Each structure stands twice: as C-alpha cells, then as structure tokens.
Short mmCIF file of C-alpha atoms (C1' of nucleotides) in Angstrom, two decimals:
data_model
loop_
_atom_site.label_atom_id
_atom_site.label_comp_id
_atom_site.label_asym_id
_atom_site.label_seq_id
_atom_site.Cartn_x
_atom_site.Cartn_y
_atom_site.Cartn_z
CA MET A 29 -1.86 32.77 -31.08
CA SER A 30 -1.28 29.04 -31.02
CA VAL A 31 1.95 27.49 -32.43
CA GLN A 32 1.63 24.06 -34.43
CA ILE A 33 3.62 21.50 -32.95
CA LYS A 34 3.52 18.00 -33.93
CA PHE A 35 5.58 15.29 -32.27
CA ASN A 36 6.83 12.49 -34.46
CA LEU A 37 5.72 9.32 -32.84
CA ASN A 38 6.59 5.84 -33.26
CA GLU A 39 4.73 4.28 -36.06
CA GLY A 40 4.44 1.01 -34.33
CA LEU A 41 2.17 2.87 -31.92
CA TYR A 42 -0.80 3.25 -34.19
CA ILE A 43 -2.35 1.76 -37.43
CA LYS A 44 -3.44 4.93 -38.75
CA ASN A 45 -1.40 8.36 -37.72
CA PRO A 46 -4.31 10.01 -35.46
CA GLN A 47 -2.76 13.40 -36.02
CA GLU A 48 -3.48 13.61 -39.39
CA SER A 49 -7.46 13.15 -39.48
CA LYS A 50 -10.11 15.05 -37.77
CA LEU A 51 -11.40 11.64 -36.40
CA GLY A 52 -8.23 10.80 -35.07
CA LYS A 53 -7.49 13.94 -33.31
CA LYS A 54 -11.17 13.72 -31.72
CA ILE A 55 -9.88 10.06 -30.62
CA ILE A 56 -6.94 11.69 -29.03
CA GLN A 57 -8.73 14.67 -27.69
CA PHE A 58 -11.63 12.60 -25.99
CA SER A 59 -9.69 9.55 -24.88
CA ILE A 60 -7.68 11.94 -22.75
CA ILE A 61 -10.73 13.54 -21.46
CA LEU A 62 -12.45 10.09 -20.76
CA ILE A 63 -9.09 8.32 -19.33
CA SER A 64 -8.92 11.20 -16.94
CA GLU A 65 -12.31 11.01 -15.87
CA ILE A 66 -13.14 7.35 -15.43
CA GLY A 67 -9.48 5.90 -15.13
CA PHE A 68 -7.89 3.37 -17.52
CA GLU A 69 -9.27 0.27 -16.25
CA THR A 70 -13.02 1.23 -16.96
CA PHE A 71 -11.98 3.13 -20.18
CA ASN A 72 -13.08 1.29 -23.51
CA PHE A 73 -13.37 1.88 -27.05
CA LYS A 74 -17.03 1.67 -26.96
CA LYS A 75 -17.48 4.17 -24.46
CA LEU A 76 -15.19 6.36 -26.41
CA ALA A 77 -16.99 5.71 -29.67
CA THR A 78 -20.14 6.99 -27.98
CA LYS A 79 -18.62 10.24 -26.65
CA ILE A 80 -17.36 11.09 -29.94
CA ASN A 81 -20.47 9.87 -31.96
CA SER A 82 -18.35 7.35 -33.54
CA THR A 83 -18.08 3.41 -33.49
CA GLU A 84 -15.66 0.97 -31.90
CA ALA A 85 -14.87 -0.24 -35.60
CA SER A 86 -13.48 3.08 -36.64
CA ILE A 87 -11.33 3.65 -33.54
CA TYR A 88 -10.01 0.28 -34.05
CA ARG A 89 -8.78 1.54 -37.43
CA TYR A 90 -6.52 3.92 -35.76
CA PHE A 91 -5.39 1.84 -32.56
CA GLU A 92 -4.97 -2.02 -32.15
CA ASN A 93 -5.96 -1.71 -28.71
CA LYS A 94 -6.57 0.63 -25.64
CA HIS A 95 -2.98 -0.15 -24.21
CA LEU A 96 -1.55 1.15 -27.45
CA LEU A 97 -3.42 4.04 -27.17
CA LEU A 98 -2.20 4.60 -23.59
CA LEU A 99 1.33 4.21 -24.60
CA TYR A 100 0.59 6.81 -27.60
CA LEU A 101 -0.41 9.37 -25.07
CA VAL A 102 2.22 8.60 -22.57
CA ASN A 103 4.99 8.85 -25.59
CA TRP A 104 3.41 12.22 -26.34
CA TYR A 105 3.89 13.32 -22.89
CA TRP A 106 7.37 12.25 -22.92
CA GLU A 107 7.96 14.42 -26.04
CA TRP A 108 6.23 17.17 -24.70
CA VAL A 109 8.08 17.20 -21.36
CA ASN A 110 11.55 17.03 -23.43
CA TYR A 111 10.11 19.82 -25.65
CA LEU A 112 9.36 21.94 -22.55
CA ILE A 113 12.76 21.36 -20.87
CA ASN A 114 14.48 22.21 -24.12
CA PHE A 115 12.44 25.20 -24.74
CA TYR A 116 12.79 26.87 -21.29
CA SER A 117 16.56 26.05 -21.10
CA MET A 118 17.33 27.28 -24.36
CA ASN A 119 19.37 30.33 -23.65
CA ILE A 120 20.36 29.34 -20.19
CA THR A 121 23.98 28.93 -19.53
CA ASN A 122 23.41 28.36 -15.60
CA THR A 123 23.62 24.50 -15.28
CA GLU A 124 21.52 24.67 -11.62
CA LYS A 125 18.89 26.61 -12.96
CA LYS A 126 18.73 23.96 -15.77
CA LEU A 127 18.03 21.45 -13.19
CA GLU A 128 15.46 23.61 -11.82
CA ILE A 129 13.82 23.69 -15.25
CA ILE A 130 13.70 19.97 -15.27
CA VAL A 131 12.03 19.81 -12.02
CA HIS A 132 9.66 22.57 -12.69
CA SER A 133 8.90 21.13 -16.46
CA LEU A 134 8.02 17.84 -15.01
CA ILE A 135 5.65 19.37 -12.21
CA PHE A 136 3.97 21.87 -13.81
CA ALA A 137 3.28 19.93 -17.10
CA THR A 138 0.23 20.38 -15.33
CA GLU A 139 -0.51 23.61 -16.64
CA ASN A 140 -2.67 23.79 -19.64
CA ASN A 141 -0.47 25.31 -22.10
CA SER A 142 -2.59 24.36 -25.05
CA LEU A 143 0.32 23.73 -27.22
CA VAL A 144 -1.65 21.61 -29.40
CA GLU A 145 -5.22 22.84 -29.93
CA PHE A 146 -6.70 18.95 -29.24
CA ILE A 147 -4.69 17.99 -26.52
CA ASP A 148 -5.49 19.20 -22.81
CA GLU A 149 -1.92 18.90 -21.25
CA SER A 150 -3.41 19.38 -17.63
CA LYS A 151 -5.56 16.31 -18.02
CA LEU A 152 -2.76 14.29 -19.89
CA HIS A 153 -0.64 14.99 -16.98
CA LYS A 154 -3.34 13.41 -14.69
CA ILE A 155 -3.34 10.55 -16.82
CA ILE A 156 0.45 10.14 -16.48
CA VAL A 157 0.52 10.46 -12.98
CA PHE A 158 -2.19 8.11 -12.47
CA GLU A 159 -1.80 5.45 -14.96
CA GLY A 160 1.70 6.42 -16.93
CA THR A 161 3.83 3.45 -15.49
CA LYS A 162 1.14 0.94 -16.59
CA ALA A 163 2.08 1.71 -20.11
CA TYR A 164 5.28 -0.11 -19.77
CA HIS A 165 4.52 -2.71 -17.06
CA THR A 166 3.28 -5.02 -19.34
CA ILE A 167 4.26 -8.78 -20.54
CA GLU A 168 5.12 -7.34 -23.78
CA VAL A 169 7.56 -4.80 -22.84
CA ASP A 170 10.71 -6.61 -24.40
CA LYS A 171 8.57 -6.84 -27.65
CA GLU A 172 7.54 -3.54 -27.53
CA ASN A 173 10.98 -1.88 -26.50
CA SER A 174 12.43 -3.96 -29.44
CA ILE A 175 10.35 -1.67 -31.94
CA GLY A 176 11.18 1.50 -30.47
CA LEU A 177 7.87 2.29 -28.50
CA PHE A 178 10.01 3.70 -25.47
CA LYS A 179 12.30 5.59 -27.42
CA SER A 180 11.02 8.79 -26.48
CA TYR A 181 11.30 8.17 -22.83
CA LYS A 182 14.63 7.01 -23.55
CA LYS A 183 15.34 10.55 -25.42
CA LEU A 184 14.06 12.32 -22.27
CA THR A 185 16.20 10.29 -19.87
CA ALA A 186 19.06 10.86 -21.75
CA ASN A 187 18.39 14.54 -22.15
CA ILE A 188 17.83 14.87 -18.41
CA ALA A 189 20.94 12.69 -17.85
CA SER A 190 23.12 15.00 -19.86
CA ILE A 191 22.16 18.16 -17.86
CA ILE A 192 22.80 16.42 -14.70
CA LYS A 193 26.34 15.52 -16.29
CA GLU A 194 26.98 18.80 -17.50
CA TYR A 195 26.31 20.02 -13.65
CA ASN A 196 28.49 17.34 -12.11
CA PRO A 197 30.71 15.17 -14.73
CA ASP A 198 31.74 13.11 -11.63
CA PHE A 199 28.35 11.88 -10.72
CA LYS A 200 28.26 8.40 -11.38
CA TYR A 201 24.52 7.47 -12.25
CA PRO A 202 23.30 10.18 -14.61
CA LYS A 203 20.53 8.05 -16.17
CA SER A 204 19.39 6.24 -12.99
CA LEU A 205 18.88 9.70 -11.29
CA ALA A 206 16.98 10.93 -14.64
CA SER A 207 14.54 8.01 -14.72
CA THR A 208 14.26 8.34 -10.87
CA VAL A 209 13.41 12.04 -11.00
CA PHE A 210 10.75 11.47 -13.68
CA GLU A 211 9.10 8.58 -11.91
CA MET A 212 9.75 10.32 -8.41
CA THR A 213 7.91 13.35 -9.54
CA ASN A 214 5.00 11.60 -10.64
CA ASN A 215 4.77 9.16 -7.59
CA GLN A 216 4.95 11.94 -5.22
CA LEU A 217 2.46 13.89 -6.91
CA PHE A 218 0.13 10.72 -6.83
CA PHE A 219 1.00 10.15 -2.99
CA ALA A 220 0.44 13.60 -2.04
CA LYS A 221 -2.98 13.62 -3.60
CA TYR A 222 -4.20 9.91 -2.74
CA LEU A 223 -1.97 8.61 0.10
CA PRO A 224 -0.33 11.70 2.02
CA ASN A 225 0.83 9.75 4.60
CA LEU A 226 3.52 8.26 2.30
CA THR A 227 4.83 11.54 2.24
CA ASP A 228 5.68 14.97 4.14
CA VAL A 229 3.64 17.19 2.32
CA LYS A 230 1.44 19.41 4.25
CA LYS A 231 -1.06 21.23 2.09
CA PRO A 232 -2.80 18.65 -0.28
CA ASN A 233 -4.14 21.43 -2.27
CA ASN A 234 -0.81 23.24 -3.09
CA SER A 235 1.54 20.05 -3.06
CA GLU A 236 3.06 20.81 -6.39
CA LYS A 237 5.17 23.61 -4.77
CA GLU A 238 6.31 21.56 -1.82
CA ILE A 239 7.27 18.75 -4.03
CA GLU A 240 9.16 21.12 -6.44
CA ILE A 241 11.38 22.34 -3.62
CA MET A 242 11.91 18.74 -2.16
CA LEU A 243 13.03 17.54 -5.69
CA ASN A 244 15.45 20.68 -6.14
CA PHE A 245 17.00 19.85 -2.87
CA TYR A 246 17.48 15.89 -3.69
CA LEU A 247 19.01 16.87 -6.78
CA LYS A 248 21.37 19.41 -5.71
CA LYS A 249 22.24 17.81 -2.61
CA LEU A 250 22.86 14.31 -4.67
CA LEU A 251 25.04 16.35 -7.22
CA SER A 252 26.90 18.37 -4.90
CA MET B 30 13.16 -25.98 10.18
CA SER B 31 10.51 -23.68 9.24
CA VAL B 32 9.16 -20.98 11.17
CA GLN B 33 5.19 -20.24 11.17
CA ILE B 34 4.76 -16.53 10.59
CA LYS B 35 0.89 -15.42 9.66
CA PHE B 36 0.86 -11.64 8.97
CA ASN B 37 -2.62 -10.29 9.88
CA LEU B 38 -3.83 -8.45 6.63
CA ASN B 39 -6.62 -6.11 6.58
CA GLU B 40 -10.01 -7.91 6.27
CA GLY B 41 -11.29 -5.76 3.58
CA LEU B 42 -8.67 -7.72 1.25
CA TYR B 43 -10.73 -10.88 1.13
CA ILE B 44 -14.19 -12.50 1.81
CA LYS B 45 -12.90 -15.49 3.32
CA ASN B 46 -9.31 -15.51 4.87
CA PRO B 47 -7.15 -17.48 2.63
CA GLN B 48 -4.46 -18.32 5.26
CA GLU B 49 -7.04 -20.49 6.86
CA SER B 50 -8.00 -23.33 4.87
CA LYS B 51 -5.72 -25.71 2.23
CA LEU B 52 -7.74 -24.29 -0.60
CA GLY B 53 -6.96 -20.73 0.31
CA LYS B 54 -3.53 -21.36 0.51
CA LYS B 55 -3.48 -23.10 -2.81
CA ILE B 56 -4.99 -19.86 -4.13
CA ILE B 57 -2.28 -17.84 -2.91
CA GLN B 58 0.47 -20.15 -3.75
CA PHE B 59 -0.49 -20.47 -7.50
CA SER B 60 -1.86 -17.36 -8.09
CA ILE B 61 1.70 -16.00 -7.33
CA ILE B 62 3.18 -18.62 -9.59
CA LEU B 63 0.88 -17.90 -12.47
CA ILE B 64 0.91 -14.08 -12.15
CA SER B 65 4.39 -14.12 -12.15
CA GLU B 66 4.56 -16.30 -15.38
CA ILE B 67 1.97 -14.86 -17.43
CA GLY B 68 1.34 -11.13 -16.03
CA PHE B 69 -1.20 -9.62 -14.36
CA GLU B 70 -3.78 -8.57 -17.38
CA THR B 71 -3.63 -12.27 -18.68
CA PHE B 72 -4.11 -13.65 -15.38
CA ASN B 73 -7.61 -14.61 -14.54
CA PHE B 74 -9.57 -16.70 -12.07
CA LYS B 75 -10.62 -19.39 -14.41
CA LYS B 76 -7.10 -20.09 -15.56
CA LEU B 77 -6.06 -20.19 -11.89
CA ALA B 78 -8.95 -22.54 -11.04
CA THR B 79 -7.81 -24.88 -13.79
CA LYS B 80 -4.36 -24.79 -12.50
CA ILE B 81 -5.39 -25.95 -9.09
CA ASN B 82 -8.10 -28.25 -9.96
CA SER B 83 -10.74 -26.01 -8.64
CA THR B 84 -13.36 -23.64 -9.81
CA GLU B 85 -13.88 -20.25 -10.78
CA ALA B 86 -16.88 -19.72 -7.91
CA SER B 87 -14.59 -21.43 -5.16
CA ILE B 88 -11.80 -18.67 -5.88
CA TYR B 89 -14.67 -15.98 -5.76
CA ARG B 90 -15.53 -17.21 -2.44
CA TYR B 91 -12.03 -16.06 -1.32
CA PHE B 92 -11.31 -12.72 -3.29
CA GLU B 93 -14.06 -10.33 -4.76
CA ASN B 94 -11.95 -9.91 -7.83
CA LYS B 95 -8.51 -10.28 -9.11
CA HIS B 96 -7.61 -6.61 -8.25
CA LEU B 97 -8.17 -7.21 -4.52
CA LEU B 98 -6.18 -10.59 -4.85
CA LEU B 99 -3.24 -8.55 -6.04
CA LEU B 100 -3.51 -6.22 -3.46
CA TYR B 101 -3.65 -8.77 -1.08
CA LEU B 102 -0.21 -10.27 -2.23
CA VAL B 103 1.12 -6.87 -2.33
CA ASN B 104 0.00 -6.10 1.27
CA TRP B 105 1.50 -9.36 1.95
CA TYR B 106 4.80 -8.10 0.68
CA TRP B 107 4.72 -4.85 2.49
CA GLU B 108 4.23 -6.85 5.76
CA TRP B 109 7.27 -9.22 4.79
CA VAL B 110 9.65 -6.70 3.94
CA ASN B 111 8.81 -4.76 7.04
CA TYR B 112 9.32 -7.98 8.93
CA LEU B 113 12.58 -8.58 7.24
CA ILE B 114 13.99 -5.09 8.13
CA ASN B 115 12.78 -5.26 11.78
CA PHE B 116 14.23 -9.01 12.01
CA TYR B 117 17.81 -8.07 10.67
CA SER B 118 18.18 -4.73 12.34
CA MET B 119 16.88 -6.21 15.59
CA ASN B 120 20.24 -6.04 17.56
CA ILE B 121 21.98 -3.39 15.37
CA THR B 122 22.72 -0.16 16.96
CA ASN B 123 24.60 1.24 14.26
CA THR B 124 22.29 3.60 12.26
CA GLU B 125 24.32 3.50 9.14
CA LYS B 126 23.91 -0.20 9.06
CA LYS B 127 20.36 0.02 9.62
CA LEU B 128 20.14 2.01 6.41
CA GLU B 129 21.83 -0.77 4.51
CA ILE B 130 19.56 -3.27 5.89
CA ILE B 131 16.56 -1.46 4.41
CA VAL B 132 18.11 -1.17 1.22
CA HIS B 133 19.42 -4.96 1.16
CA SER B 134 15.95 -6.23 2.39
CA LEU B 135 14.11 -4.19 -0.36
CA ILE B 136 16.61 -5.62 -3.15
CA PHE B 137 17.11 -9.19 -2.05
CA ALA B 138 13.45 -9.65 -1.08
CA THR B 139 14.52 -11.74 -4.42
CA GLU B 140 16.03 -14.58 -2.19
CA ASN B 141 13.34 -17.30 -1.43
CA ASN B 142 13.70 -17.56 2.33
CA SER B 143 10.58 -19.72 2.57
CA LEU B 144 9.29 -18.08 5.62
CA VAL B 145 5.95 -19.18 4.84
CA GLU B 146 5.70 -22.67 3.22
CA PHE B 147 3.05 -21.60 0.48
CA ILE B 148 4.91 -18.29 -0.65
CA ASP B 149 7.34 -18.40 -2.90
CA GLU B 150 8.91 -15.07 -2.06
CA SER B 151 11.04 -14.73 -5.19
CA LYS B 152 8.33 -15.14 -7.42
CA LEU B 153 6.47 -12.54 -5.26
CA HIS B 154 8.93 -10.19 -5.45
CA LYS B 155 9.14 -10.52 -9.08
CA ILE B 156 5.20 -9.74 -9.06
CA ILE B 157 6.11 -6.47 -6.83
CA VAL B 158 8.58 -5.48 -9.19
CA PHE B 159 6.61 -5.84 -12.49
CA GLU B 160 3.03 -5.20 -10.95
CA GLY B 161 3.14 -3.79 -7.57
CA THR B 162 2.06 -0.17 -8.40
CA LYS B 163 -0.97 -1.22 -10.29
CA ALA B 164 -2.31 -2.09 -6.55
CA TYR B 165 -2.96 1.15 -5.78
CA HIS B 166 -2.92 3.02 -9.01
CA THR B 167 -7.01 2.47 -9.18
CA ILE B 168 -9.75 4.76 -9.48
CA GLU B 169 -10.95 3.14 -6.17
CA VAL B 170 -7.67 4.43 -4.29
CA ASP B 171 -9.95 6.70 -2.05
CA LYS B 172 -12.21 4.23 -1.15
CA GLU B 173 -9.80 1.41 -0.51
CA ASN B 174 -7.62 3.81 1.46
CA SER B 175 -10.58 4.68 3.66
CA ILE B 176 -11.26 1.19 4.65
CA GLY B 177 -7.33 0.60 5.40
CA LEU B 178 -5.90 -1.43 2.29
CA PHE B 179 -2.92 0.78 2.52
CA LYS B 180 -2.16 0.38 5.89
CA SER B 181 0.59 -2.21 5.68
CA TYR B 182 2.27 0.33 3.14
CA LYS B 183 1.99 3.03 5.60
CA LYS B 184 3.30 0.99 8.33
CA LEU B 185 6.53 0.02 6.21
CA THR B 186 6.95 3.66 5.08
CA ALA B 187 6.66 4.88 8.54
CA ASN B 188 9.29 2.30 10.04
CA ILE B 189 11.85 3.14 7.46
CA ALA B 190 11.05 7.08 7.94
CA SER B 191 12.01 6.41 11.49
CA ILE B 192 15.30 4.82 10.75
CA ILE B 193 16.03 7.86 8.29
CA LYS B 194 14.91 10.15 11.07
CA GLU B 195 17.19 8.19 13.60
CA TYR B 196 20.13 8.76 11.09
CA ASN B 197 19.58 12.19 10.77
CA PRO B 198 17.11 13.97 12.73
CA ASP B 199 17.26 17.21 10.77
CA PHE B 200 16.08 15.66 7.40
CA LYS B 201 13.08 17.29 6.42
CA TYR B 202 11.50 14.52 4.23
CA PRO B 203 11.67 11.23 5.91
CA LYS B 204 8.43 9.83 4.51
CA SER B 205 8.88 11.02 0.93
CA LEU B 206 12.31 9.43 1.12
CA ALA B 207 11.05 6.24 2.62
CA SER B 208 8.58 5.96 -0.28
CA THR B 209 10.71 6.75 -2.90
CA VAL B 210 13.42 4.31 -1.69
CA PHE B 211 10.91 1.66 -1.97
CA GLU B 212 9.46 2.77 -5.25
CA MET B 213 12.89 3.45 -6.83
CA THR B 214 14.32 0.05 -5.81
CA ASN B 215 11.31 -1.71 -7.74
CA ASN B 216 11.76 0.82 -10.71
CA GLN B 217 15.37 0.28 -11.07
CA LEU B 218 15.23 -3.22 -10.87
CA PHE B 219 12.60 -3.30 -13.45
CA PHE B 220 14.48 -0.79 -15.59
CA ALA B 221 17.68 -2.72 -15.37
CA LYS B 222 15.97 -5.64 -16.68
CA TYR B 223 13.62 -4.45 -19.43
CA LEU B 224 14.91 -0.86 -20.37
CA PRO B 225 18.67 -0.83 -19.13
CA ASN B 226 19.10 2.38 -21.24
CA LEU B 227 17.25 4.09 -18.58
CA THR B 228 19.79 3.34 -15.78
CA ASP B 229 23.40 2.84 -15.46
CA VAL B 230 23.36 -0.70 -14.63
CA LYS B 231 26.44 -2.39 -16.51
CA LYS B 232 25.65 -6.03 -16.14
CA PRO B 233 22.31 -6.89 -16.58
CA ASN B 234 22.21 -10.36 -14.79
CA ASN B 235 23.92 -8.95 -11.55
CA SER B 236 21.98 -5.54 -11.68
CA GLU B 237 20.77 -5.94 -8.12
CA LYS B 238 24.40 -5.74 -6.63
CA GLU B 239 24.91 -2.63 -8.59
CA ILE B 240 21.48 -1.12 -7.69
CA GLU B 241 22.10 -1.90 -3.92
CA ILE B 242 25.52 0.11 -4.18
CA MET B 243 23.58 2.96 -5.88
CA LEU B 244 20.78 3.02 -3.45
CA ASN B 245 23.12 3.08 -0.51
CA PHE B 246 25.14 6.09 -2.08
CA TYR B 247 21.91 7.84 -2.76
CA LEU B 248 20.83 7.49 0.76
CA LYS B 249 24.03 8.45 2.53
CA LYS B 250 24.60 11.41 0.46
CA LEU B 251 21.14 12.73 0.83
CA LEU B 252 21.06 12.24 4.75
CA SER B 253 24.71 13.54 5.01
"C1'" DT C 20 -17.00 12.92 -62.48
"C1'" DA C 21 -14.61 8.66 -61.21
"C1'" DA C 22 -12.16 6.73 -58.03
"C1'" DT C 23 -10.24 6.26 -53.85
"C1'" DT C 24 -10.01 6.42 -49.09
"C1'" DA C 25 -12.36 7.08 -44.84
"C1'" DT C 26 -16.26 6.54 -41.86
"C1'" DG C 27 -20.44 4.48 -40.20
"C1'" DA C 28 -23.94 0.87 -39.19
"C1'" DA C 29 -24.91 -3.65 -38.02
"C1'" DA C 30 -24.05 -7.92 -36.68
"C1'" DG C 31 -21.20 -11.64 -34.81
"C1'" DT C 32 -17.39 -14.18 -32.10
"C1'" DA C 33 -14.57 -15.52 -28.12
"C1'" DT C 34 -13.38 -14.63 -23.72
"C1'" DA C 35 -13.50 -12.36 -19.08
"C1'" DA C 36 -15.90 -11.29 -15.01
"C1'" DC C 37 -18.83 -12.58 -12.49
"C1'" DT C 38 -23.67 -15.01 -9.81
"C1'" DA C 39 -26.59 -18.57 -8.76
"C1'" DT C 40 -28.20 -23.30 -7.60
"C1'" DC C 41 -27.54 -27.30 -6.04
"C1'" DA C 42 -25.20 -31.57 -5.14
"C1'" DT C 43 -21.25 -33.70 -2.49
"C1'" DT C 44 -17.34 -33.99 0.23
"C1'" DT C 45 -15.29 -32.47 4.49
"C1'" DA C 46 -14.97 -31.16 9.27
"C1'" DA C 47 -16.88 -30.06 13.54
"C1'" DA C 48 -20.49 -30.70 16.96
"C1'" DA C 49 -23.54 -33.62 19.75
"C1'" DT D 8 -20.59 -42.43 16.03
"C1'" DT D 9 -24.12 -39.84 14.07
"C1'" DT D 10 -25.84 -35.30 12.92
"C1'" DT D 11 -25.19 -31.12 11.44
"C1'" DA D 12 -22.89 -27.24 9.30
"C1'" DA D 13 -19.52 -25.36 6.66
"C1'" DA D 14 -16.77 -25.82 2.22
"C1'" DT D 15 -15.88 -27.32 -2.33
"C1'" DG D 16 -17.17 -28.80 -6.78
"C1'" DA D 17 -20.04 -29.15 -10.65
"C1'" DT D 18 -22.88 -27.01 -14.01
"C1'" DA D 19 -25.23 -23.43 -16.17
"C1'" DG D 20 -26.33 -18.75 -17.01
"C1'" DT D 21 -25.43 -13.45 -17.35
"C1'" DT D 22 -23.45 -9.02 -18.66
"C1'" DA D 23 -19.70 -6.90 -20.58
"C1'" DT D 24 -15.31 -6.35 -23.04
"C1'" DA D 25 -12.42 -6.98 -26.84
"C1'" DC D 26 -12.18 -7.41 -31.02
"C1'" DT D 27 -13.43 -8.63 -36.30
"C1'" DT D 28 -16.19 -8.72 -40.63
"C1'" DT D 29 -18.96 -7.00 -44.25
"C1'" DC D 30 -21.33 -3.62 -46.46
"C1'" DA D 31 -22.95 0.74 -47.36
"C1'" DT D 32 -22.45 5.86 -47.40
"C1'" DA D 33 -19.83 9.81 -46.88
"C1'" DA D 34 -15.87 12.63 -47.90
"C1'" DT D 35 -11.62 13.52 -50.45
"C1'" DT D 36 -8.47 13.48 -54.36
"C1'" DA D 37 -7.28 12.96 -58.92
#
DNA sequence: TAATTATGAAAGTATAACTATCATTTAAAA
DNA sequence: TTTTAAATGATAGTTATACTTTCATAATTA
C-alpha cells in the first residue's frame, strides 16, 4: 500500500513543478541519490542529466540552478518532518510524549518510509544532515525569504514551538528552542559520524539512539 | 599598544604560511573583507587578486583552493575564541562566571579587538556566523579530519567541555553541550538577523544581548 | 488529426578553478 | 657590495562549470 502525498511547495522554488511530470520526478529522485553520493559541491546538472539520460537544458527547465534544487529538497524535508510530527502525535494527549515524537521524527527521518515513491527519505535525510544549512546560508537569504522560500521551515518551527508551549506555557524561548532542536539534531548526527570528538556518543554505528536519549533529556530538563 | 599574537595553525591548511610574509597577511586581511562583503560562493581568487593588486597565481602559492582558505580562517577563529575564553577566565575561580565568559566570548567575538593587526575580528565573526559550517560540511571531512584540520575545533570544544564538567561533574554530555553552544550561538545570531521568525528575539538590532541572556539561561538550566 | 507542450540534441558563451612558464623584484648570504 | 636564492608578477593556457539558445522530434491534449 502506498499513500499518495504531495506537498505544496512554494512556487518560487522551481520553474516547472517537478512533481507533475515523469521527468520532474526523475530529477528529484536521482538528484537525491546523486547528491547523497557525491556531495552538493561536486554535484551538477550535467552529471545528473547523464545519470537520467536527459540533458542539462531539460533540467534547467525545472530548476533555475542547483542551489534552488537543493532548497526544494530541503523544503520537501521540512514539510515531511512536519507531517511526521503531526501524524504521530495525532491522537496523543500526553504532551511529554509529543516532545518525544518530535525528537524521534527528527532523528529517524532516517528510515525509508517510502511515503512518496520517487523519494528515498533515508538518502534525503543524509543530505539534510550534510548539506541542509547550505540551503539558507546564502547571500540571497533576504531576497529568498521575502518571496517565501523558507515558509516550510517557519511552519515546522512554529509547530514544534506550539508543542513546547503546550508542555510549558511559561517557557520564554519556544521558537529558539524549536529551531535549536532541529539544527542540533542534524549537527549531532553529523558530528557523531564525522567528528565524534565533538560529541559524547560512544557507539558510532548506533549513534541515533544515543542522540535521541540526549535530546529528550535536554528538552525535558530545559522545560522543567 | 598591540600585543603580537600568532596562532599555530595546522600546516595542512596552507601551502605557504600566510602569517609570515607581507603578501600572505594581505591575502588573509582582504579575504576576510571580501568574503564578508560578497559571500563565500561568489568570492574567488581572481577577485581577491584584483583587490590586493596581486595575481591568482600568487594566491595559489599560499592556498590550494578557496575552501582551504575558508578553513584556515575558521581555524583562526576557533583558536581565537579559545584564547578569549582562557584570557578572560584566567583569574576567575567562580565556575558559573566561567560559563558566562564562554557565552560572552562566543557572542561578542563580534567586537573588533584588533588582537592581530591584519585581522578584522568583527568581519571574521560575520563570516563564521554566515559561512562557518561550510568549512566542515564537505565531502572531504574524513580526509581533512585525519590530517588534523579540525584540531582547533576539538581543542575549543574540549576546553568548553572541561569548564562544563567543572561546573557540574555529573553532567553526561559535556562535549555535545560544548559543540552545541558553539553552533547554537552562531545559528541564533544568524536567525535573529535573517530569519527572525525562527527565534524569540525582539530587537533585531540588539539581538546579541538577548541571545546572550538566553544562552546563559539554557546552560545553567541544563547544568543545574 | 491538428495543435500544443515537453523533451532531446547540439552548439555556444562566460566565468571559475586551476597550472605552467618566464621575467622581475626583493631579501638573504657570502 | 655582490651574488644567489626565494618570492612575486605577468601572461597565457587548460579544463570544467554554469548557464543560454535554437531547432528538431516526441508525447499529450483538444
């Protein structure tokens, strides 16, 4: 069984909606595979074109440049995590449990849920951990922000912040904590894998579980 | 009065030590100015060469490529913050005060202390906030890590972690908290400036102070 | 079946990211 | 002071990236 889900991503992200054609889906599918394999800096449209037996020109009809393609993928991820959090906390009334669902969703976004057939969520998550922040650390932030290209991140942050506030209405920094939890998760996953000296993770191959425990501890301690 | 300080940065960062020649210092000085002005992606050695009335070839004699130049600058920053923390906590016995010094050093690395005449610390700090993580989110992390190019970051983290442990010997995640404080500071400074919706900062022009208060709150709460 | 739209194929431009060679300047050693 | 070595500049060249343009062909849709 596969549920068909389509996220409405900001139109400024693409020239032509990749979710609405065969080639578009292939671009998304294989850009995820390629970027996760060779890294964003060495990735380019020519290599992608070769991989999918298409041409550079065709890819440029969907995305203005590789930066916007990355931003598209990152937006998709933001929407996806948001969806996961809402999905898993749907019938939950216990707010503490909801905090745990946030953490779990952020870390085990790693599992290939195959929510959408052409997106390998596990590889996408790898890209987020490795390249995610590059999507907004660009000289064009202000311009891109003004046309709504980070709306999904704001929505996700607002959603997490609302759960934080639900858990502790007196907490002064719900939004900052929300964005910090997001960034910190990816950072600690990155460090655990590549620069373990910057963390306290013991088992590098099972670091997700340790990081989950740590994040839950952080959150509850801060909000107590 | 100007105290002459020279950090010993890993030799793998450069081909020829830029701190030991006039041209080398100019490369550092103006790369900081240029990158902070136009951003890392649009920065290149040709533009830098033009700015300092030199040539691309000459710059390539100091740095293999612009990525390693950035990593050099980031390493310099890690050393510098570490120096600041040690300097300001030198005669302090109160461990709580030491935590505050960490936070203050990370945030107000912003002030141009002119510790070294050819480095504008305020502009360098801007680069760290904006481009810093790009220095280690690269496909070459493992290789670069193996030859010691992140040693300064590890040293800084270890130093902060030791103060954390001094404050609370039972705390389970001193290193993770140390790297998180570093990353979180830069992130929240970035968000406050460019994506304020992701934070709780009220005055965008005086966000440093607010972030400092928040970070101190986080730290003490977590370590209590 | 015609008309529209999407894609492919091929070629071309501008700039980035280097490398190589040799001349000239500057600094250090004799 | 002269000689020598090292550092820098000037110039040119190579390869790759990041696009753009034009036209032909294939696939849809009306």
